GROMACS .gro file of N, CA and C in nm:
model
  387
    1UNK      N    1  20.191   4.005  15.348
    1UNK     CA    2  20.293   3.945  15.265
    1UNK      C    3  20.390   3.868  15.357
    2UNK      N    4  20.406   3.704  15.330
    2UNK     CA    5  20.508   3.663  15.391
    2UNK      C    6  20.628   3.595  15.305
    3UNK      N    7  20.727   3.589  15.391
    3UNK     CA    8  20.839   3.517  15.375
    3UNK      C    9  20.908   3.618  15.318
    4UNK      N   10  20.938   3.736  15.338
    4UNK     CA   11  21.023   3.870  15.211
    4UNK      C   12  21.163   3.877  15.352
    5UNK      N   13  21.259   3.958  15.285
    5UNK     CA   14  21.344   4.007  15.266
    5UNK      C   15  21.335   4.154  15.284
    6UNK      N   16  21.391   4.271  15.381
    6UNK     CA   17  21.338   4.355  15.422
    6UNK      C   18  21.451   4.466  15.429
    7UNK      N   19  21.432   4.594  15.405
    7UNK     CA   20  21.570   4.665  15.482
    7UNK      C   21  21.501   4.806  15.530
    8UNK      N   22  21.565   4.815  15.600
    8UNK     CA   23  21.558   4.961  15.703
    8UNK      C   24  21.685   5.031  15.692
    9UNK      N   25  21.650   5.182  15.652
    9UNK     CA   26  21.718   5.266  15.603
    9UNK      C   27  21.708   5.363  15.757
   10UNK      N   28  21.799   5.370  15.809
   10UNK     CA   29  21.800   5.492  15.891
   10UNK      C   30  21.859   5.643  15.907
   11UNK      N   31  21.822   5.716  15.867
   11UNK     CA   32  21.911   5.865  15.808
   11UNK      C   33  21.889   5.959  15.982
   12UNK      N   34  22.011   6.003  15.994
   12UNK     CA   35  22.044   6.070  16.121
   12UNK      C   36  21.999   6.214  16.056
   13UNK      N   37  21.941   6.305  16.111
   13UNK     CA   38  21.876   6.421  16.079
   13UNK      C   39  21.987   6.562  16.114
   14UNK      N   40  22.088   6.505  16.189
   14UNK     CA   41  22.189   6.594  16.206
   14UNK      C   42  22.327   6.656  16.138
   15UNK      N   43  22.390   6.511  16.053
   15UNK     CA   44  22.426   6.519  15.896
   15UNK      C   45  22.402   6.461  15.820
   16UNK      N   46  22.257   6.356  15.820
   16UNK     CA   47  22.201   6.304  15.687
   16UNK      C   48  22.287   6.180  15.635
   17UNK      N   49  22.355   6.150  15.747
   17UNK     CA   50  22.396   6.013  15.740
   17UNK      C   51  22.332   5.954  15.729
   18UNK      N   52  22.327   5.792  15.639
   18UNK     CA   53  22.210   5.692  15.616
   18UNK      C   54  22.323   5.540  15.706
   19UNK      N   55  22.238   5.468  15.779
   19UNK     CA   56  22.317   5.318  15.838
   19UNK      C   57  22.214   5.243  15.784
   20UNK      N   58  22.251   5.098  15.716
   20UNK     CA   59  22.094   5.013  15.669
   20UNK      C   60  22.118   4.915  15.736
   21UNK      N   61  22.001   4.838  15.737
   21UNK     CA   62  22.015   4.694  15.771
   21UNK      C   63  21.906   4.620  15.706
   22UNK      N   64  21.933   4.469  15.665
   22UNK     CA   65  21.869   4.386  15.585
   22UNK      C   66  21.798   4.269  15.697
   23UNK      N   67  21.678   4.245  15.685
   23UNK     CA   68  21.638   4.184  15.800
   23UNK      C   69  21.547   4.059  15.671
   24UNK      N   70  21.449   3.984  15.769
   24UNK     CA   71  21.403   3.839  15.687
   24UNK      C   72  21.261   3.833  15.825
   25UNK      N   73  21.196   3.773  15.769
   25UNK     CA   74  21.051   3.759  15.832
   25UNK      C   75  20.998   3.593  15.773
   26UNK      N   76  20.952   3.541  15.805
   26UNK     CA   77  20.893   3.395  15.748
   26UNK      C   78  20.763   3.437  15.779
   27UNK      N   79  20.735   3.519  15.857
   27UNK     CA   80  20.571   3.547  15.896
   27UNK      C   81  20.539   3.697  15.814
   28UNK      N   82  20.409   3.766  15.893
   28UNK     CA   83  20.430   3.902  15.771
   28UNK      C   84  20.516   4.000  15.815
   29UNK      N   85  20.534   4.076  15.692
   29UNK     CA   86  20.621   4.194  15.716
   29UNK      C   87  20.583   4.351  15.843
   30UNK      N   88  20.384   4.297  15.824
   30UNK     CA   89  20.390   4.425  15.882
   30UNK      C   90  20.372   4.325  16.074
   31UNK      N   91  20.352   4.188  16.138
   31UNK     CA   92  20.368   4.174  16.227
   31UNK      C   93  20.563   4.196  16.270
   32UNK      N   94  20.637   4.153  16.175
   32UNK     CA   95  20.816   4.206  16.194
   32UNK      C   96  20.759   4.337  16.194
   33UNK      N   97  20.742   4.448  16.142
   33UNK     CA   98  20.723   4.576  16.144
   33UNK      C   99  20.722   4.645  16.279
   34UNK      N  100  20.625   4.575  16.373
   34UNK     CA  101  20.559   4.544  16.484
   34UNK      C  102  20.656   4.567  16.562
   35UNK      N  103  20.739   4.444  16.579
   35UNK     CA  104  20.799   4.360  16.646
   35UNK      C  105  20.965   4.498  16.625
   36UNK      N  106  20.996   4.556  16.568
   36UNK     CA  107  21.072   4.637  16.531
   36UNK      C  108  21.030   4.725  16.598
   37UNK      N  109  20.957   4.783  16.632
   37UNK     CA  110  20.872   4.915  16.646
   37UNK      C  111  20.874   4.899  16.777
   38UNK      N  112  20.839   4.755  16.842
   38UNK     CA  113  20.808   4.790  16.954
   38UNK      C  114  20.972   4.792  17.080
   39UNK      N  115  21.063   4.710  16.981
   39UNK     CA  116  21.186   4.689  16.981
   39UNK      C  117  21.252   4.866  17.048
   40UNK      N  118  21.226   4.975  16.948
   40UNK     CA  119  21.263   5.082  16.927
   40UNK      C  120  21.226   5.170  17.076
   41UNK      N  121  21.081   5.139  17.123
   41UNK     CA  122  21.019   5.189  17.212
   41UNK      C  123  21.019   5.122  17.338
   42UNK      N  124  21.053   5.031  17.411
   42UNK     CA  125  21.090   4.937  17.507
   42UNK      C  126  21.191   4.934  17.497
   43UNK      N  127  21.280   4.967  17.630
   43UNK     CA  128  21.399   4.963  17.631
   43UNK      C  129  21.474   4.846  17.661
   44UNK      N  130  21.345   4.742  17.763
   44UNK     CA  131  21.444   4.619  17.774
   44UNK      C  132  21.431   4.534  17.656
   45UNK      N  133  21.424   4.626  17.524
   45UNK     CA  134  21.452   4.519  17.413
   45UNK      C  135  21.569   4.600  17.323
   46UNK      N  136  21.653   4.710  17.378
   46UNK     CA  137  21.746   4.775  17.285
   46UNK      C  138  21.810   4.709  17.229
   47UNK      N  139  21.870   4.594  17.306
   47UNK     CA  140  21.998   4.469  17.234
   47UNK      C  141  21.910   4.412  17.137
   48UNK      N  142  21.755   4.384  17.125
   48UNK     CA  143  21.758   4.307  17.021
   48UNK      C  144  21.779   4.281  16.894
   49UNK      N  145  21.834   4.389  16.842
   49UNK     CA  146  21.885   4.390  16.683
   49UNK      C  147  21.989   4.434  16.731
   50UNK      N  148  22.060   4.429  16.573
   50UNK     CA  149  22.144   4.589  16.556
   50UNK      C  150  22.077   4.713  16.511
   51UNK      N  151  21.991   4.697  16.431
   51UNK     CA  152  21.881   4.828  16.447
   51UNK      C  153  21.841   4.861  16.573
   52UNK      N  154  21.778   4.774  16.644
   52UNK     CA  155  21.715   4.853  16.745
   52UNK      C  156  21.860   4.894  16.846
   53UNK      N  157  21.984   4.783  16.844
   53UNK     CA  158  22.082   4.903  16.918
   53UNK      C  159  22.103   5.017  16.860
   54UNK      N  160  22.133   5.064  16.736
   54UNK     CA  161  22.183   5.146  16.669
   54UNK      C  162  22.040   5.283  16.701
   55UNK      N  163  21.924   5.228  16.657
   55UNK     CA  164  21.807   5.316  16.717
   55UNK      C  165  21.864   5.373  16.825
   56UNK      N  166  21.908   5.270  16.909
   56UNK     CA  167  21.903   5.359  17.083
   56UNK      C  168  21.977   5.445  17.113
   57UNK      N  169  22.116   5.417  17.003
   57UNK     CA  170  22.244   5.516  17.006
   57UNK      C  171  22.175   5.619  17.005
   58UNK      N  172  22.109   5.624  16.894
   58UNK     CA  173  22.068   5.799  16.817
   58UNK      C  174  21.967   5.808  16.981
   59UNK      N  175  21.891   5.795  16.993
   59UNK     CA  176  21.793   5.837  17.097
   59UNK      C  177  21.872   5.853  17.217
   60UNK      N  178  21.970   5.793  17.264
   60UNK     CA  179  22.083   5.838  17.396
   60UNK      C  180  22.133   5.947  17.356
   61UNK      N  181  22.180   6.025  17.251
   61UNK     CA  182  22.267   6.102  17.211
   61UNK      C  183  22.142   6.206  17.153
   62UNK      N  184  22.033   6.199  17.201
   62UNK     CA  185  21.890   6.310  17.143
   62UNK      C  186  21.923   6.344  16.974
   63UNK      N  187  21.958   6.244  16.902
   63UNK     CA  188  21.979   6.257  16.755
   63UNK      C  189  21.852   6.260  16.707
   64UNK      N  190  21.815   6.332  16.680
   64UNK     CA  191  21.673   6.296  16.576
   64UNK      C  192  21.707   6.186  16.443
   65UNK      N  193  21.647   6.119  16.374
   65UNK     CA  194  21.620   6.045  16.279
   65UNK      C  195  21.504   5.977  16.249
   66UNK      N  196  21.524   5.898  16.120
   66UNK     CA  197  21.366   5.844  16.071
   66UNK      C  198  21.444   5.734  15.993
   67UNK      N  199  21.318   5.626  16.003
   67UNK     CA  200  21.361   5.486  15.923
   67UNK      C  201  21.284   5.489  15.815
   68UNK      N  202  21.344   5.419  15.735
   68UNK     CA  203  21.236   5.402  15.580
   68UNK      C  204  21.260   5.294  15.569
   69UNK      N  205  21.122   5.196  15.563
   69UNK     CA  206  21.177   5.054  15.535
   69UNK      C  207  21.098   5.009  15.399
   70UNK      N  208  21.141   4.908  15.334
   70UNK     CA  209  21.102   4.865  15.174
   70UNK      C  210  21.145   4.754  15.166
   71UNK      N  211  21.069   4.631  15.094
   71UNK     CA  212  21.068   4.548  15.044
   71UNK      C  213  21.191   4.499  14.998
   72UNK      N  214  21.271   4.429  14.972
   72UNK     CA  215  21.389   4.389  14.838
   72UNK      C  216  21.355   4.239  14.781
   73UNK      N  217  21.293   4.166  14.883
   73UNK     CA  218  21.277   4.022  14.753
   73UNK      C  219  21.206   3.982  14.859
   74UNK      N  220  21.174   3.862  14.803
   74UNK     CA  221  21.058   3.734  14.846
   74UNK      C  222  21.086   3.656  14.828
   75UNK      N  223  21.070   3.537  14.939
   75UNK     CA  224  21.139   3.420  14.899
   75UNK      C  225  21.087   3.305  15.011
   76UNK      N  226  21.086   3.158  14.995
   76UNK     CA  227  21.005   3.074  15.053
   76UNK      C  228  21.127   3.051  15.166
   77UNK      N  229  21.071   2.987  15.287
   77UNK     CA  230  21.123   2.962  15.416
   77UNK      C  231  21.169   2.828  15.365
   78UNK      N  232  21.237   2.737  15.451
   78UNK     CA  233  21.302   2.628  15.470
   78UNK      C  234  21.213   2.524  15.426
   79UNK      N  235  21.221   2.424  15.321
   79UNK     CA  236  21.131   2.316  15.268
   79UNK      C  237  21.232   2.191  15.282
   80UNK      N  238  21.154   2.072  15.369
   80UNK     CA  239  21.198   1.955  15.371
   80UNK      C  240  21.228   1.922  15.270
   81UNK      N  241  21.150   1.897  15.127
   81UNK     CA  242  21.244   1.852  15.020
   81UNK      C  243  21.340   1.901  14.940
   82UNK      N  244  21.398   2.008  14.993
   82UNK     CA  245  21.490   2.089  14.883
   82UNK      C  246  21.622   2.060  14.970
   83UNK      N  247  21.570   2.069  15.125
   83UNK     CA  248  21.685   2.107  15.245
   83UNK      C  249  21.715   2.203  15.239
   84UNK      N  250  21.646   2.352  15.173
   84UNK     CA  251  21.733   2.491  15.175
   84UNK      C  252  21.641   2.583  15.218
   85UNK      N  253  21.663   2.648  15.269
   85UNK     CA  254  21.564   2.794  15.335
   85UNK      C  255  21.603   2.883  15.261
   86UNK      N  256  21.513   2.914  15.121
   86UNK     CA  257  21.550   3.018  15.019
   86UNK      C  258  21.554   3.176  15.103
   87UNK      N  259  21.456   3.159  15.234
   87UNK     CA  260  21.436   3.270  15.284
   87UNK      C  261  21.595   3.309  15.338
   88UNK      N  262  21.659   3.241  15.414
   88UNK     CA  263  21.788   3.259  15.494
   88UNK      C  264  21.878   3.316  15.370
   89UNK      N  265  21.921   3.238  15.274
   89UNK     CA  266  21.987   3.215  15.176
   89UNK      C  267  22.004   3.394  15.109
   90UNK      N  268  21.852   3.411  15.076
   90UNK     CA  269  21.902   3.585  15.014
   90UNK      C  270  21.908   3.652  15.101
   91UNK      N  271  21.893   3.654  15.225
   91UNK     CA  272  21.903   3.740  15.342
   91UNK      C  273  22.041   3.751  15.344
   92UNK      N  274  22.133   3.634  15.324
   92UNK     CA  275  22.335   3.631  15.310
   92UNK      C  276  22.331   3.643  15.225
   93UNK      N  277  22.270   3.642  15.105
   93UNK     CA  278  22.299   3.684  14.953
   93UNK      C  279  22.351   3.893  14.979
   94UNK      N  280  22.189   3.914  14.997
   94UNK     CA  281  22.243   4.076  15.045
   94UNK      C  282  22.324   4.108  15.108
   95UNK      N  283  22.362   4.053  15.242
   95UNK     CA  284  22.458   4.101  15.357
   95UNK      C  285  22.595   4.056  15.273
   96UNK      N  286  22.604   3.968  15.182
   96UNK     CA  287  22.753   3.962  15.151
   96UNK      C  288  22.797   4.021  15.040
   97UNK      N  289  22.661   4.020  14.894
   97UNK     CA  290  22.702   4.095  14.759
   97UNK      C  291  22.637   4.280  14.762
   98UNK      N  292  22.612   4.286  14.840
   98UNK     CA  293  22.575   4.428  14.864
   98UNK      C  294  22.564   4.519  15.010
   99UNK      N  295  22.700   4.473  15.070
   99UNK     CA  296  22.694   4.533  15.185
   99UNK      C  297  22.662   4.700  15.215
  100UNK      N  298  22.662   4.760  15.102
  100UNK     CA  299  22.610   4.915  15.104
  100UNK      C  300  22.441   4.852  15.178
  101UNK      N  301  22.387   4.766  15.139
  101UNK     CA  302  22.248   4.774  15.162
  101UNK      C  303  22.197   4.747  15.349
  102UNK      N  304  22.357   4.693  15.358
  102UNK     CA  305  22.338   4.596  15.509
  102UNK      C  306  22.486   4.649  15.634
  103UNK      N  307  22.481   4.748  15.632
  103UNK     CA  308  22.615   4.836  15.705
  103UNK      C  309  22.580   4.810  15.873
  104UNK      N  310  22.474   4.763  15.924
  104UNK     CA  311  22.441   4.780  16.025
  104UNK      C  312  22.441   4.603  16.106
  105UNK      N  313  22.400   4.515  15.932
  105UNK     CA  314  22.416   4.360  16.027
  105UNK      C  315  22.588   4.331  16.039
  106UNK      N  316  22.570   4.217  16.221
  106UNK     CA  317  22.681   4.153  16.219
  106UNK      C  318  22.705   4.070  16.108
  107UNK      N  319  22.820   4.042  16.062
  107UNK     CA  320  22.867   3.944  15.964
  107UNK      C  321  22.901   3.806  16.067
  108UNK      N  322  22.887   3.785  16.144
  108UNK     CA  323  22.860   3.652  16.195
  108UNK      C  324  22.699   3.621  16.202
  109UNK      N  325  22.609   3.702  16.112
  109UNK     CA  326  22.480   3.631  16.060
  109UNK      C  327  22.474   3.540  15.980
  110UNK      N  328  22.583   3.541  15.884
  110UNK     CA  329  22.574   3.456  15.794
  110UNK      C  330  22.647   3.317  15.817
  111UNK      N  331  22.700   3.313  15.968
  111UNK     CA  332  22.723   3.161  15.929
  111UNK      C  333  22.634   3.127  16.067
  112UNK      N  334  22.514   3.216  16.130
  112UNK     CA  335  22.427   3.049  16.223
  112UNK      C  336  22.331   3.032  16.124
  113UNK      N  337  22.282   2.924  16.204
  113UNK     CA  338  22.210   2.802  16.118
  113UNK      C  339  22.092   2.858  16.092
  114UNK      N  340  22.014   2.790  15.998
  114UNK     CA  341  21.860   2.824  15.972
  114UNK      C  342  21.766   2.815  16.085
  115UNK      N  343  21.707   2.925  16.124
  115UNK     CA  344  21.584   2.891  16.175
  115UNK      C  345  21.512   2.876  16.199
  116UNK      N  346  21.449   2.852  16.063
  116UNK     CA  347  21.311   2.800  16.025
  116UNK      C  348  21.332   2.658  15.984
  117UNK      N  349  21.420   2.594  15.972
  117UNK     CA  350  21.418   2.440  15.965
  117UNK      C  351  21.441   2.372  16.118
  118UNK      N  352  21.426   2.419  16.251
  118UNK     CA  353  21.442   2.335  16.358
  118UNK      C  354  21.218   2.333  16.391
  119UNK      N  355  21.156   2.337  16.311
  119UNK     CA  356  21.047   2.314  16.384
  119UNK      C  357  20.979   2.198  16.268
  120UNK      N  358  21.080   2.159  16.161
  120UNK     CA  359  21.015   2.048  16.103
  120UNK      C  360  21.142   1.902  16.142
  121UNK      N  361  21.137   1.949  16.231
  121UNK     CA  362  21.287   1.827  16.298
  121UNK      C  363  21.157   1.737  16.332
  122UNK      N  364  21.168   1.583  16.363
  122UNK     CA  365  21.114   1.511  16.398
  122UNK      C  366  21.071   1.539  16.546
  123UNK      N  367  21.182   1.584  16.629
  123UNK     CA  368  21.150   1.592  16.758
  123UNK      C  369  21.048   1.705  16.797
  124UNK      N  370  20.975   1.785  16.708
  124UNK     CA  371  20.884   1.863  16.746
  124UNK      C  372  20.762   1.847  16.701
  125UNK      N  373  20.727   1.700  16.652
  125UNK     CA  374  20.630   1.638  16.589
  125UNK      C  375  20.581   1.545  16.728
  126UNK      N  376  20.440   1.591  16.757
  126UNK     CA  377  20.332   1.482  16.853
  126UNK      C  378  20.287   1.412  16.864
  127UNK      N  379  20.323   1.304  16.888
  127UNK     CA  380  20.210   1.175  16.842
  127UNK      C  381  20.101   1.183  16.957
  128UNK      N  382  19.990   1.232  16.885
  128UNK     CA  383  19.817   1.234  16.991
  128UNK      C  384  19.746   1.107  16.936
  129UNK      N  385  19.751   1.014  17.123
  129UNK     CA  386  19.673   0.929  17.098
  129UNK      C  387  19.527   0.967  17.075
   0.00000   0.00000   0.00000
């Protein structure tokens, strides 16, 4: 399944605290899955989320926990004729009308730019003689 809208539920096993975060994929969910996972287990990738920092907290501090991740919407990536990346768009839809769902993203996600519209820019187009 591509182009969805994603969240990861993380519950701390020590008081059953839950932290979420809302993530976005243009490719499939289970190669992001991947890419999360391997995030969690390699350490020179702890910074790359806020999940995977927040992962590392609990694992520095020997917290046990478990993620549950699920679906929330689907939605098409960035199309030259519309000019809008429906995918980006509900990804700040969630992080701003339902922050219970997204406690874990920075709120300076929602204002960089799309980026799935810098690979239909002209300048990444080849002309092969």
């Amino acid at each position: 399944m591509t182009g969805v809208i994603y969240q990861a539920i993380v519950t701390r096993h020590d008081n059953m605290n839950e932290e979420s975060y809302v993530g976005l994929t243009e490719n499939t969910f289970k190669s992001r899955y991947a890419g999360h996972m391997s995030n969690f287990k390699l350490e020179k990738h702890r910074n790359a989320t806020t999940l995977s920092e927040y992962v590392w907290k609990l694992k520095d501090q020997n917290v046990q926990h478990s993620v549950k991740w699920k679906i929330i919407s689907k939605a098409k990536p960035y199309s030259t004729s519309s000019k809008l990346c429906r995918l980006c768009l509900e990804e700040k839809y969630f992080i701003i009308h339902k922050p219970d769902m997204s406690s874990l993203n920075k709120r300076n996600e929602l204002t960089s730019a799309c980026r799935h519209r810098k690979k239909h820019l002209l300048c990444n187009f080849r002309h092969d003689k």
